[in-house]
mmCIF file of C-alpha atoms and ligand atoms in Angstrom:
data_model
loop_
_atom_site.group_PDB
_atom_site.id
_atom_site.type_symbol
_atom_site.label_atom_id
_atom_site.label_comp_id
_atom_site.label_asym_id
_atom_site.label_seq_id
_atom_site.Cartn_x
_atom_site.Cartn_y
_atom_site.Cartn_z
ATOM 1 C CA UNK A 12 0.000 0.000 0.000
ATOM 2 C CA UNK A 13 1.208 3.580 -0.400
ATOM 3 C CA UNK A 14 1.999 5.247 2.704
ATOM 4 C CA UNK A 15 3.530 8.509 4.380
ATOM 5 C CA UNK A 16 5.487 7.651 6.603
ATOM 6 C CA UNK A 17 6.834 9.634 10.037
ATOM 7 C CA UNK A 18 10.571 8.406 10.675
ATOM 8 C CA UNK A 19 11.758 11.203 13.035
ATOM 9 C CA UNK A 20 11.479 14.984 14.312
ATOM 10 C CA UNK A 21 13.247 17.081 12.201
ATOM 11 C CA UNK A 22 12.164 14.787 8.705
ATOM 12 C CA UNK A 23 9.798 15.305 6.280
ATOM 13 C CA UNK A 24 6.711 12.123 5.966
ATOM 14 C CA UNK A 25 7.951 9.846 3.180
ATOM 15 C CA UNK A 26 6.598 8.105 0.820
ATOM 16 C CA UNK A 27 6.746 4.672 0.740
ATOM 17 C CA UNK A 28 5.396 0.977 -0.085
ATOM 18 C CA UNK A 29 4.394 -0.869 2.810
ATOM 19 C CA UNK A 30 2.957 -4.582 3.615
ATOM 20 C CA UNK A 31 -1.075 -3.673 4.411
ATOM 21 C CA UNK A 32 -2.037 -4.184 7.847
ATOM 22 C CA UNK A 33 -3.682 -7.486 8.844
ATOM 23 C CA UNK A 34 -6.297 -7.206 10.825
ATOM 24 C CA UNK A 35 -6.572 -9.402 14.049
ATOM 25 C CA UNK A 36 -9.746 -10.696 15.546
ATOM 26 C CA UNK A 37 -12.059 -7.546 16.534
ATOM 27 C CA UNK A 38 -10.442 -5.193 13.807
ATOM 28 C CA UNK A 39 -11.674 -4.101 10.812
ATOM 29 C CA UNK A 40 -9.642 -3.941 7.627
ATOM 30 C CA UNK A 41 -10.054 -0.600 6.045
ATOM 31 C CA UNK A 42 -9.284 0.782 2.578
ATOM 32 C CA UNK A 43 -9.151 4.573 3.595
ATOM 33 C CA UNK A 44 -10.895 6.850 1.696
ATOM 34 C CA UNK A 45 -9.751 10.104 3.299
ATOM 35 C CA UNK A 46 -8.088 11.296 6.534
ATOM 36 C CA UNK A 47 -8.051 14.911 7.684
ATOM 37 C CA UNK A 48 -4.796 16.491 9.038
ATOM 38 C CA UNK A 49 -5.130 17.484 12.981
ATOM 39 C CA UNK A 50 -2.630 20.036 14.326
ATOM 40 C CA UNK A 51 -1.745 17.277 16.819
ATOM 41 C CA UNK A 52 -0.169 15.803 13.701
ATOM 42 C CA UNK A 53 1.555 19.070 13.296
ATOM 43 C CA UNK A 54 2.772 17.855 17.251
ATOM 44 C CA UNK A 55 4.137 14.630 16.540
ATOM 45 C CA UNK A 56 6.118 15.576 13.297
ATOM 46 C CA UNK A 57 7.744 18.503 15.223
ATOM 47 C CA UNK A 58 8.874 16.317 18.510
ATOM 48 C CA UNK A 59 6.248 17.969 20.731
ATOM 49 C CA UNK A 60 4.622 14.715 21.635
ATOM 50 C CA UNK A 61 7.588 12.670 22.126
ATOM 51 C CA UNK A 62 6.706 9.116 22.332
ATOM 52 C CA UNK A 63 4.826 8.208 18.998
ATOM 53 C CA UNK A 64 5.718 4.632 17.458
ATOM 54 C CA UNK A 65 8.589 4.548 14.544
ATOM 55 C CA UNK A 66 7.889 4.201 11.712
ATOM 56 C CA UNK A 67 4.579 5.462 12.383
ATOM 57 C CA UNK A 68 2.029 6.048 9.362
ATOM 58 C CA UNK A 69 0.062 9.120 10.746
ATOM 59 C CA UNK A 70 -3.708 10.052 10.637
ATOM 60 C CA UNK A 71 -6.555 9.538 13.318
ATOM 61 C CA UNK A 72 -9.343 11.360 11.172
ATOM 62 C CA UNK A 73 -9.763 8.261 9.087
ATOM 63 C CA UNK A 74 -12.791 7.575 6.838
ATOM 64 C CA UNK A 75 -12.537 4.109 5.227
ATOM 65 C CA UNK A 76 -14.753 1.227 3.754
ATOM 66 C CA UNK A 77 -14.929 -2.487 4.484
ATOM 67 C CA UNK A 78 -14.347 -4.907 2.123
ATOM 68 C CA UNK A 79 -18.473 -5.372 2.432
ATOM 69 C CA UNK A 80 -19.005 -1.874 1.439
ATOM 70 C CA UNK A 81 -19.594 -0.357 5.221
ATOM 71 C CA UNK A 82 -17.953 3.182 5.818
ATOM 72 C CA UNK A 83 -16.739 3.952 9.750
ATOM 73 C CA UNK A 84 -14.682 6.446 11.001
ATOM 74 C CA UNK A 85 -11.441 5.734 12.965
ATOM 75 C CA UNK A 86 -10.845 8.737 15.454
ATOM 76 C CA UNK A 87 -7.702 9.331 17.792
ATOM 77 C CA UNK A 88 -8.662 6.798 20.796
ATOM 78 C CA UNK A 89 -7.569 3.553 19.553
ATOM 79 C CA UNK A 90 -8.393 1.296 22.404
ATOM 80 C CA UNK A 91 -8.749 1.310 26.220
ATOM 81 C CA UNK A 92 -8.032 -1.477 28.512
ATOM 82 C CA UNK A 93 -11.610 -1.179 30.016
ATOM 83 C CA UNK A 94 -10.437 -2.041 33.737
ATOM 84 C CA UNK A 95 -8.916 0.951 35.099
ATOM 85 C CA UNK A 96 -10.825 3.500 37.247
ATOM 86 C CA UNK A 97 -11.193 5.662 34.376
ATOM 87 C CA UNK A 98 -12.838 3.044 32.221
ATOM 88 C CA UNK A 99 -15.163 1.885 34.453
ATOM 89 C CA UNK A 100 -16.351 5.492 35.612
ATOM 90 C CA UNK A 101 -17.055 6.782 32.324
ATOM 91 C CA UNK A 102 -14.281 8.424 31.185
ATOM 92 C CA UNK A 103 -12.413 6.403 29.459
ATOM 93 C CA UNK A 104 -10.207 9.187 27.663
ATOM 94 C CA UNK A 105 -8.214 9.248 30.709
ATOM 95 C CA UNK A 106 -7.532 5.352 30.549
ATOM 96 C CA UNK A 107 -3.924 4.975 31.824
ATOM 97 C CA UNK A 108 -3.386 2.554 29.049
ATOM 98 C CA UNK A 109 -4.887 4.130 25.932
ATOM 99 C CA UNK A 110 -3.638 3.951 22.495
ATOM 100 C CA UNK A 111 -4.401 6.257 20.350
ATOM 101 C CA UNK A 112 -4.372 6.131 16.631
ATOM 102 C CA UNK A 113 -1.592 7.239 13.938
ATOM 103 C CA UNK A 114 0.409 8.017 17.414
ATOM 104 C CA UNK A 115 0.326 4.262 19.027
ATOM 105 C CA UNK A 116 -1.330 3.189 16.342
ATOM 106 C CA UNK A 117 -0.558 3.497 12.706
ATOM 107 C CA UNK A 118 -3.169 5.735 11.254
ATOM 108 C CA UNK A 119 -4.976 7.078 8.135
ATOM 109 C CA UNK A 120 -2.033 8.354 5.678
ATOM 110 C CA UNK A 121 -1.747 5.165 4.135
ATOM 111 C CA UNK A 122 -4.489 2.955 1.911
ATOM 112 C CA UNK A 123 -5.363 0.803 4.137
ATOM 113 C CA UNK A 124 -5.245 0.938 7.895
ATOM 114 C CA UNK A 125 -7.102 -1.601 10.568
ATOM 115 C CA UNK A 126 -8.431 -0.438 13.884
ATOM 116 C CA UNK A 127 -10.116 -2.246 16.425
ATOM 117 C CA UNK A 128 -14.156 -1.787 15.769
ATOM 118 C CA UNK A 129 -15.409 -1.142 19.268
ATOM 119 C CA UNK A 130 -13.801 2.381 18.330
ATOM 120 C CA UNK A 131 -14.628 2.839 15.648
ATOM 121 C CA UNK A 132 -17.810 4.781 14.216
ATOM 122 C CA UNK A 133 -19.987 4.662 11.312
ATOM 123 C CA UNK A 134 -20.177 7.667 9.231
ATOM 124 C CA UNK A 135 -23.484 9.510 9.016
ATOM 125 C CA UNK A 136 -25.079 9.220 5.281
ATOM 126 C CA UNK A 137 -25.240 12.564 3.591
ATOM 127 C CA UNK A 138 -21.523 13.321 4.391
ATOM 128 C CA UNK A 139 -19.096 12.296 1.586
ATOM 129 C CA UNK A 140 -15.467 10.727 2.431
ATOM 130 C CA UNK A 141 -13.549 13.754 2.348
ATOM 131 C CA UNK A 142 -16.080 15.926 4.314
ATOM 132 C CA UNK A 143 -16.705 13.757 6.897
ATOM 133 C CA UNK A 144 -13.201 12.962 7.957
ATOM 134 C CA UNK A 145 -12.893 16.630 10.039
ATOM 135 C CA UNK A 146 -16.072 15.106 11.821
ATOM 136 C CA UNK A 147 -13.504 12.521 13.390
ATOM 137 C CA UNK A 148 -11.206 15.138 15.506
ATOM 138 C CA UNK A 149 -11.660 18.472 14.727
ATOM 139 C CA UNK A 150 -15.726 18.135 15.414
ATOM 140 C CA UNK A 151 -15.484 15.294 18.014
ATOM 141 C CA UNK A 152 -13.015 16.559 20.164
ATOM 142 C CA UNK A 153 -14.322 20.141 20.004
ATOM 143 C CA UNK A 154 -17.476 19.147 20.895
ATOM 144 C CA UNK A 155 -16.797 17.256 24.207
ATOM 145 C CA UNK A 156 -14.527 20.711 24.339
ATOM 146 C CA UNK A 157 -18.145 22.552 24.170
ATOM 147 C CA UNK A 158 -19.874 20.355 26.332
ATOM 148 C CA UNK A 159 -16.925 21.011 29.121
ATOM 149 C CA UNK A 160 -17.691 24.764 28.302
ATOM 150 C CA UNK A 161 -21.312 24.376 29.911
ATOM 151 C CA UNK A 162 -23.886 26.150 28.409
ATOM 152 C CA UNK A 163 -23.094 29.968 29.124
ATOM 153 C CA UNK A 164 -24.656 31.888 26.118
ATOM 154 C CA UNK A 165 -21.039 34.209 24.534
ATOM 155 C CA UNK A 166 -18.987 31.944 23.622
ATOM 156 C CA UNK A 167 -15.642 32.969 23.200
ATOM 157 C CA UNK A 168 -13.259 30.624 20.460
ATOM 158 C CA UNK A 169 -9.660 31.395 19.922
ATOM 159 C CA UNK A 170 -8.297 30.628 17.205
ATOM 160 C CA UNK A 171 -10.929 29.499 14.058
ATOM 161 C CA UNK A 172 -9.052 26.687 12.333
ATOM 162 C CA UNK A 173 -10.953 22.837 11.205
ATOM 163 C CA UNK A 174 -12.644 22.978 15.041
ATOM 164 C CA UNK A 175 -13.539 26.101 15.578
ATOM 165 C CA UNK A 176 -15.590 26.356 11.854
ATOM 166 C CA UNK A 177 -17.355 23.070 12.990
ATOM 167 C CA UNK A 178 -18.361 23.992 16.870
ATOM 168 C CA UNK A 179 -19.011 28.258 15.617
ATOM 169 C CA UNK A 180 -22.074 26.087 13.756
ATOM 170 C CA UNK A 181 -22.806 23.544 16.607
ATOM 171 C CA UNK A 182 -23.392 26.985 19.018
ATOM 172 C CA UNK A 183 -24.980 29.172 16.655
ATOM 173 C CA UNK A 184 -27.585 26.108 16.373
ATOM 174 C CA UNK A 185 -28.094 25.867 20.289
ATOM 175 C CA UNK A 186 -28.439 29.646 20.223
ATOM 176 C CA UNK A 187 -25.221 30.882 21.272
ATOM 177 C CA UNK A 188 -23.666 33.919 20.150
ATOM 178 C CA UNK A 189 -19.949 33.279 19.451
ATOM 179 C CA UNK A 190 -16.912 35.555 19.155
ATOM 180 C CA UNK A 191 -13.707 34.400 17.329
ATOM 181 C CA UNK A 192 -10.685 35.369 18.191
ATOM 182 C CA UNK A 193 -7.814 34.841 15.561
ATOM 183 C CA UNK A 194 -3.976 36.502 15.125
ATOM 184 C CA UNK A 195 -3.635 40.527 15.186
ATOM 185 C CA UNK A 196 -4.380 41.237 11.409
ATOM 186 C CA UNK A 197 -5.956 37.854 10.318
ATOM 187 C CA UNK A 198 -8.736 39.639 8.435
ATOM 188 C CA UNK A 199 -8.974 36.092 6.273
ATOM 189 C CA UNK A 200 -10.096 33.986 9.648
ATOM 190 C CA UNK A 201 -12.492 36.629 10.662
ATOM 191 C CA UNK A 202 -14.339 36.790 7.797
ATOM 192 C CA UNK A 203 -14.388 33.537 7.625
ATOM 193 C CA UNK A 204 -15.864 33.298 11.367
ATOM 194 C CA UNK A 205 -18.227 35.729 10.547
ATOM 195 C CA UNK A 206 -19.803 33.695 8.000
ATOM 196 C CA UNK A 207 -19.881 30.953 10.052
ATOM 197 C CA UNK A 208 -21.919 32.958 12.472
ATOM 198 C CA UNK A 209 -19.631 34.535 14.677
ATOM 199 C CA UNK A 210 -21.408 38.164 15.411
ATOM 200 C CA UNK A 211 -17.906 39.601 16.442
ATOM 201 C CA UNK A 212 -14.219 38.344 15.466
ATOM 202 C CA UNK A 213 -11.127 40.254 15.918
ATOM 203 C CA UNK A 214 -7.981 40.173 18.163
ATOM 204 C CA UNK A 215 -7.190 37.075 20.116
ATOM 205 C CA UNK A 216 -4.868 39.287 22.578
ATOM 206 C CA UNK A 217 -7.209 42.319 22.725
ATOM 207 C CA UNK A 218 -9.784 42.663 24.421
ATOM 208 C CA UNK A 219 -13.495 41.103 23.781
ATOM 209 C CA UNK A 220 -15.946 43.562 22.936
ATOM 210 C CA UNK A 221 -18.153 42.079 25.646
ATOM 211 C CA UNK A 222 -18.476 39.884 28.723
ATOM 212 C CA UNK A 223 -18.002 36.066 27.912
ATOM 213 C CA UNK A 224 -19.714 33.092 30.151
ATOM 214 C CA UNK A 225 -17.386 30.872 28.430
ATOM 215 C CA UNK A 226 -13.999 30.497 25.990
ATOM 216 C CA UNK A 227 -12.228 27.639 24.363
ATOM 217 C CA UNK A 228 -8.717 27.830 23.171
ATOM 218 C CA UNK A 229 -7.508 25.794 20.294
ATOM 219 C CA UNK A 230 -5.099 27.960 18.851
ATOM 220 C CA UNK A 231 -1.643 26.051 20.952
ATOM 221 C CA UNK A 232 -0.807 29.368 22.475
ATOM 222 C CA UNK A 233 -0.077 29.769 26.046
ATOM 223 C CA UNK A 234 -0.367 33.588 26.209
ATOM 224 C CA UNK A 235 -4.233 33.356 25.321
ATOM 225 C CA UNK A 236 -4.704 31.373 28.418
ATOM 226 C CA UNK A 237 -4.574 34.798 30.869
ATOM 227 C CA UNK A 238 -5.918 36.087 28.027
ATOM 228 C CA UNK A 239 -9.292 34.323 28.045
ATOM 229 C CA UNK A 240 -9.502 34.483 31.736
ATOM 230 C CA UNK A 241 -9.440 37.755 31.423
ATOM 231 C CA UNK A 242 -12.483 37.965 28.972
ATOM 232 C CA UNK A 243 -14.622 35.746 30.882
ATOM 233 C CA UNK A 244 -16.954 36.953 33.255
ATOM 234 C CA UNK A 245 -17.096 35.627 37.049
ATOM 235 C CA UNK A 246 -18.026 32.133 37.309
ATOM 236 C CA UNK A 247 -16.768 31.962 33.412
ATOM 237 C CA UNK A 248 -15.164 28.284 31.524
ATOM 238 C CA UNK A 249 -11.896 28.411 29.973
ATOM 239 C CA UNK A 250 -11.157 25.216 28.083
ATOM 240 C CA UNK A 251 -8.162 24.390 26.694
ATOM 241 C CA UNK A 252 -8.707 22.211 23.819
ATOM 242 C CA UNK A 253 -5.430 21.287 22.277
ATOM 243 C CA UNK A 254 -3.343 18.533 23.393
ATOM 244 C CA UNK A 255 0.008 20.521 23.719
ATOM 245 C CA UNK A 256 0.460 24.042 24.217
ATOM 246 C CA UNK A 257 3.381 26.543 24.701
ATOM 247 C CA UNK A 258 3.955 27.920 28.290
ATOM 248 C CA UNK A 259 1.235 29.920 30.261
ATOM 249 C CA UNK A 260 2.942 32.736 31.634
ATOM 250 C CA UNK A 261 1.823 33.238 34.760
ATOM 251 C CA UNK A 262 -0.797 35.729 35.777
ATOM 252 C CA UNK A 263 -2.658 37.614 38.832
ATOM 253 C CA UNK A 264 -4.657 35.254 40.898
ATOM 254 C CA UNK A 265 -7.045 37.866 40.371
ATOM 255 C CA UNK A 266 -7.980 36.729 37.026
ATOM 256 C CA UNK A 267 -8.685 33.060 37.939
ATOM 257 C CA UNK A 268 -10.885 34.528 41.178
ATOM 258 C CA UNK A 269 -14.498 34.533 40.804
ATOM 259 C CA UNK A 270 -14.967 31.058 40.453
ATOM 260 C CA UNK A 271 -13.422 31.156 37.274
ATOM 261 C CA UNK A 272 -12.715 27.781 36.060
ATOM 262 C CA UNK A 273 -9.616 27.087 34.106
ATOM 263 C CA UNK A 274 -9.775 23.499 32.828
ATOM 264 C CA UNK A 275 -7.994 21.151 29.628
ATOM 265 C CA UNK A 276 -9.996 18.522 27.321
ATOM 266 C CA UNK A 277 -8.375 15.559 26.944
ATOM 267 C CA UNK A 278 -8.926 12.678 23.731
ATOM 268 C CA UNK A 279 -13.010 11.660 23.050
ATOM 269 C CA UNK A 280 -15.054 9.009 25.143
ATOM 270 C CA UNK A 281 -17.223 6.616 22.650
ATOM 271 C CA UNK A 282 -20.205 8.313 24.116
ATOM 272 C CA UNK A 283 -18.864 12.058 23.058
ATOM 273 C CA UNK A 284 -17.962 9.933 19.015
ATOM 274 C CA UNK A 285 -21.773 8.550 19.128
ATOM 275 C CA UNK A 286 -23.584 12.347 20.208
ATOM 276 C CA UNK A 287 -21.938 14.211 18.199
ATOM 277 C CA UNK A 288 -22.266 12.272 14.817
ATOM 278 C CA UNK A 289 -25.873 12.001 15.840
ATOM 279 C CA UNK A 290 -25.928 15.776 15.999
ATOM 280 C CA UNK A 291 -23.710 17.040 12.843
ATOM 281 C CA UNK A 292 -26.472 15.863 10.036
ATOM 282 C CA UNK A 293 -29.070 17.828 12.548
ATOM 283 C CA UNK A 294 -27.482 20.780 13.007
ATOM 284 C CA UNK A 295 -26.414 20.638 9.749
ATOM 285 C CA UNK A 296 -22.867 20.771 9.992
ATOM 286 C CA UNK A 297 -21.211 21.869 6.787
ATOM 287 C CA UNK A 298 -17.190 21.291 6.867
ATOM 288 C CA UNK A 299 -15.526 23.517 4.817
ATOM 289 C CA UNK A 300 -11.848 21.581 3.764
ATOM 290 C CA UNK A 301 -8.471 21.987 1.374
ATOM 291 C CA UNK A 302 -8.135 18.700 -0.372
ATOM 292 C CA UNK A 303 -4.537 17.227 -0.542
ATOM 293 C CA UNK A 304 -3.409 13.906 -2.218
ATOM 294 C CA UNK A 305 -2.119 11.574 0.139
ATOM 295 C CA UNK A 306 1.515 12.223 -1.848
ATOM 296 C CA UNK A 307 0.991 15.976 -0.560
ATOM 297 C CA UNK A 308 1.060 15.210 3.161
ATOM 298 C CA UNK A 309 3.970 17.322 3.847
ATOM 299 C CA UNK A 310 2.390 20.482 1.897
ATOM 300 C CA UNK A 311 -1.005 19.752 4.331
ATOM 301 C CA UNK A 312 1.078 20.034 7.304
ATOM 302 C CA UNK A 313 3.040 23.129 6.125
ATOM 303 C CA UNK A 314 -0.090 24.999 5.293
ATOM 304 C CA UNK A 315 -1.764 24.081 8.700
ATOM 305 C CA UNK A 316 1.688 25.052 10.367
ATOM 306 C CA UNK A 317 1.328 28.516 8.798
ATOM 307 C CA UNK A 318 -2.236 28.896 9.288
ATOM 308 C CA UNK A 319 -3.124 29.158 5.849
ATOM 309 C CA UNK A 320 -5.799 26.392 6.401
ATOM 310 C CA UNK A 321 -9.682 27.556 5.536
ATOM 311 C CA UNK A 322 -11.506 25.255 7.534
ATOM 312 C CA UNK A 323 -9.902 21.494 8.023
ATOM 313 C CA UNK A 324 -7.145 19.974 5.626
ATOM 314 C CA UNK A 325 -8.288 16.484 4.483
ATOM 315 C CA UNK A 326 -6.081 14.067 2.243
ATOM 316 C CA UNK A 327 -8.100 12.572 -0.388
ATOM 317 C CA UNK A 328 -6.349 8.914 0.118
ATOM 318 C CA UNK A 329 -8.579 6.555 -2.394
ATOM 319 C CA UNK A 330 -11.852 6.854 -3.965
HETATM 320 ZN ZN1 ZN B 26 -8.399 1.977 31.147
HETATM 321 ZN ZN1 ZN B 27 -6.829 15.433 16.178
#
């Protein structure tokens, strides 16, 4: 099968012809139609996350078929042990033992992957291949990111890359108002935000123009931490959404007092996976995406890198 393959920080993927997977018993066999390109890819290929597998094929936004014609979605948690206190209270992201997929796991950059069907999902009808595949991370994570958020009405989102374009729809539809933040000068993210819905978008370091009962950061910045405290009102959410982040410098207590609550999301539960696909062909949740060829992985990751992205980066794989 063609592959990209991740062989160290500091490397570009390469291509290459490997042996398909072969599925054990409880896996599914996959021929991967599409996989979308999560900034936590952007982590692993730059040695911010710094135990992945090697070689490791990247991807956990997969969208493949079975042999038998069946599409599913493979998303980042691979597989829990289902024993630990995490597991058995419901919150199985936290599972000490977790794989996750195209970190643990070799993922979706390839033509065929196999993942282990108790986590995997099947993709709503209506969305093709290459729009669904943002569904797997981007939306999924982000929306157990919104649900952490509570349900304050101004919704503050920093930085309006592939999640923030799918939860700005998700709130607008539960009748939030939202307010994107994006990079000093970004005039191309807040018009695209206010399209989306947003009724405000400007600054991420300035200030908001009002009050917020809630803000989630995906943009990997630690400076928009005091930031969004700062912008949230007393008994306000700040959720930090991204699985690394650069340094929070540190701030007057004063910001955090109040009963503000200051609080990261970490990986998807099945249960977050099964509401929110239920909910994207309700809302309706339209992903806007860049196509790549698989071949093009590097460019992907380059253009997400520099924020060029509109929306979610997807590699068109097969199909
Ligand atoms: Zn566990
Ligand atoms: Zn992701």
């Amino acid at each position: 099968m063609r592959a990209m393959v991740f062989e160290g920080v500091g490397r570009p993927l390469r291509p290459a012809d490997l042996a398909g997977p072969e599925p054990q018993p409880g896996q599914l066999l996959l021929r991967v139609r599409a996989c979308g390109v999560c900034r936590t890819d952007l982590h692993i290929v730059d040695g911010e996350l710094r135990e992945p597998k090697l070689p490791l094929v990247p991807g956990h936004q997969i969208v493949g078929e079975t042999e038998d014609g069946r599409r599913f979605g493979v998303p980042w948690l691979g597989w829990t042990c289902g024993e630990c206190r995490f597991c058995t209270s419901g919150r199985e992201n936290l599972c000490d033992r977790a794989r996750f997929t195209g970190y643990d796991i070799d993922g979706g950059y390839a033509e065929l992957a196999v993942a282990d069907e108790r986590f995997c999902f099947p993709i709503p009808a209506g969305y093709p291949d290459l729009q669904a595949a943002p569904l797997l991370c981007a939306g999924l994570i982000g929306y157990r990111a919104l649900r952490l958020a509570g349900d304050g009405e101004r919704l503050g989102l920093y930085g309006f890359g592939a999640a923030a374009h799918i939860l700005c729809q998700v709130a607008r539809a539960q009748g939030r108002r939202v307010f994107a933040f994006v990079r000093a000068g970004d005039e191309a993210a807040a018009g695209f935000a206010r399209e989306l819905g947003a009724e405000w978008a400007g600054d991420a370091l300035g200030p908001a123009p009002e009050e917020l009962d809630a803000a989630i950061l995906f943009a990997p910045a630690g400076e928009l931490v005091p930031a969004a405290l700062k912008a949230v009102s007393k008994g306000g959410v700040v959720v930090c959404a991204g699985i690394h982040m650069s340094d929070i410098p540190s701030f007057p207590y004063e910001l955090l007092w109040g009963e503000r609550v200051l609080r990261s999301v970490a990986n998807l539960t099945r249960r977050d996976g099964e509401e929110f696909l239920a909910l994207a062909p309700a809302v309706p949740i339209r992903t806007e995406i860049e196509v790549f060829p698989l071949e093009q992985a590097n460019e992907a990751l380059a253009r997400l890198r520099s924020g060029a992205v509109r929306g979610a980066a997807v590699l068109r794989v097969s199909g």
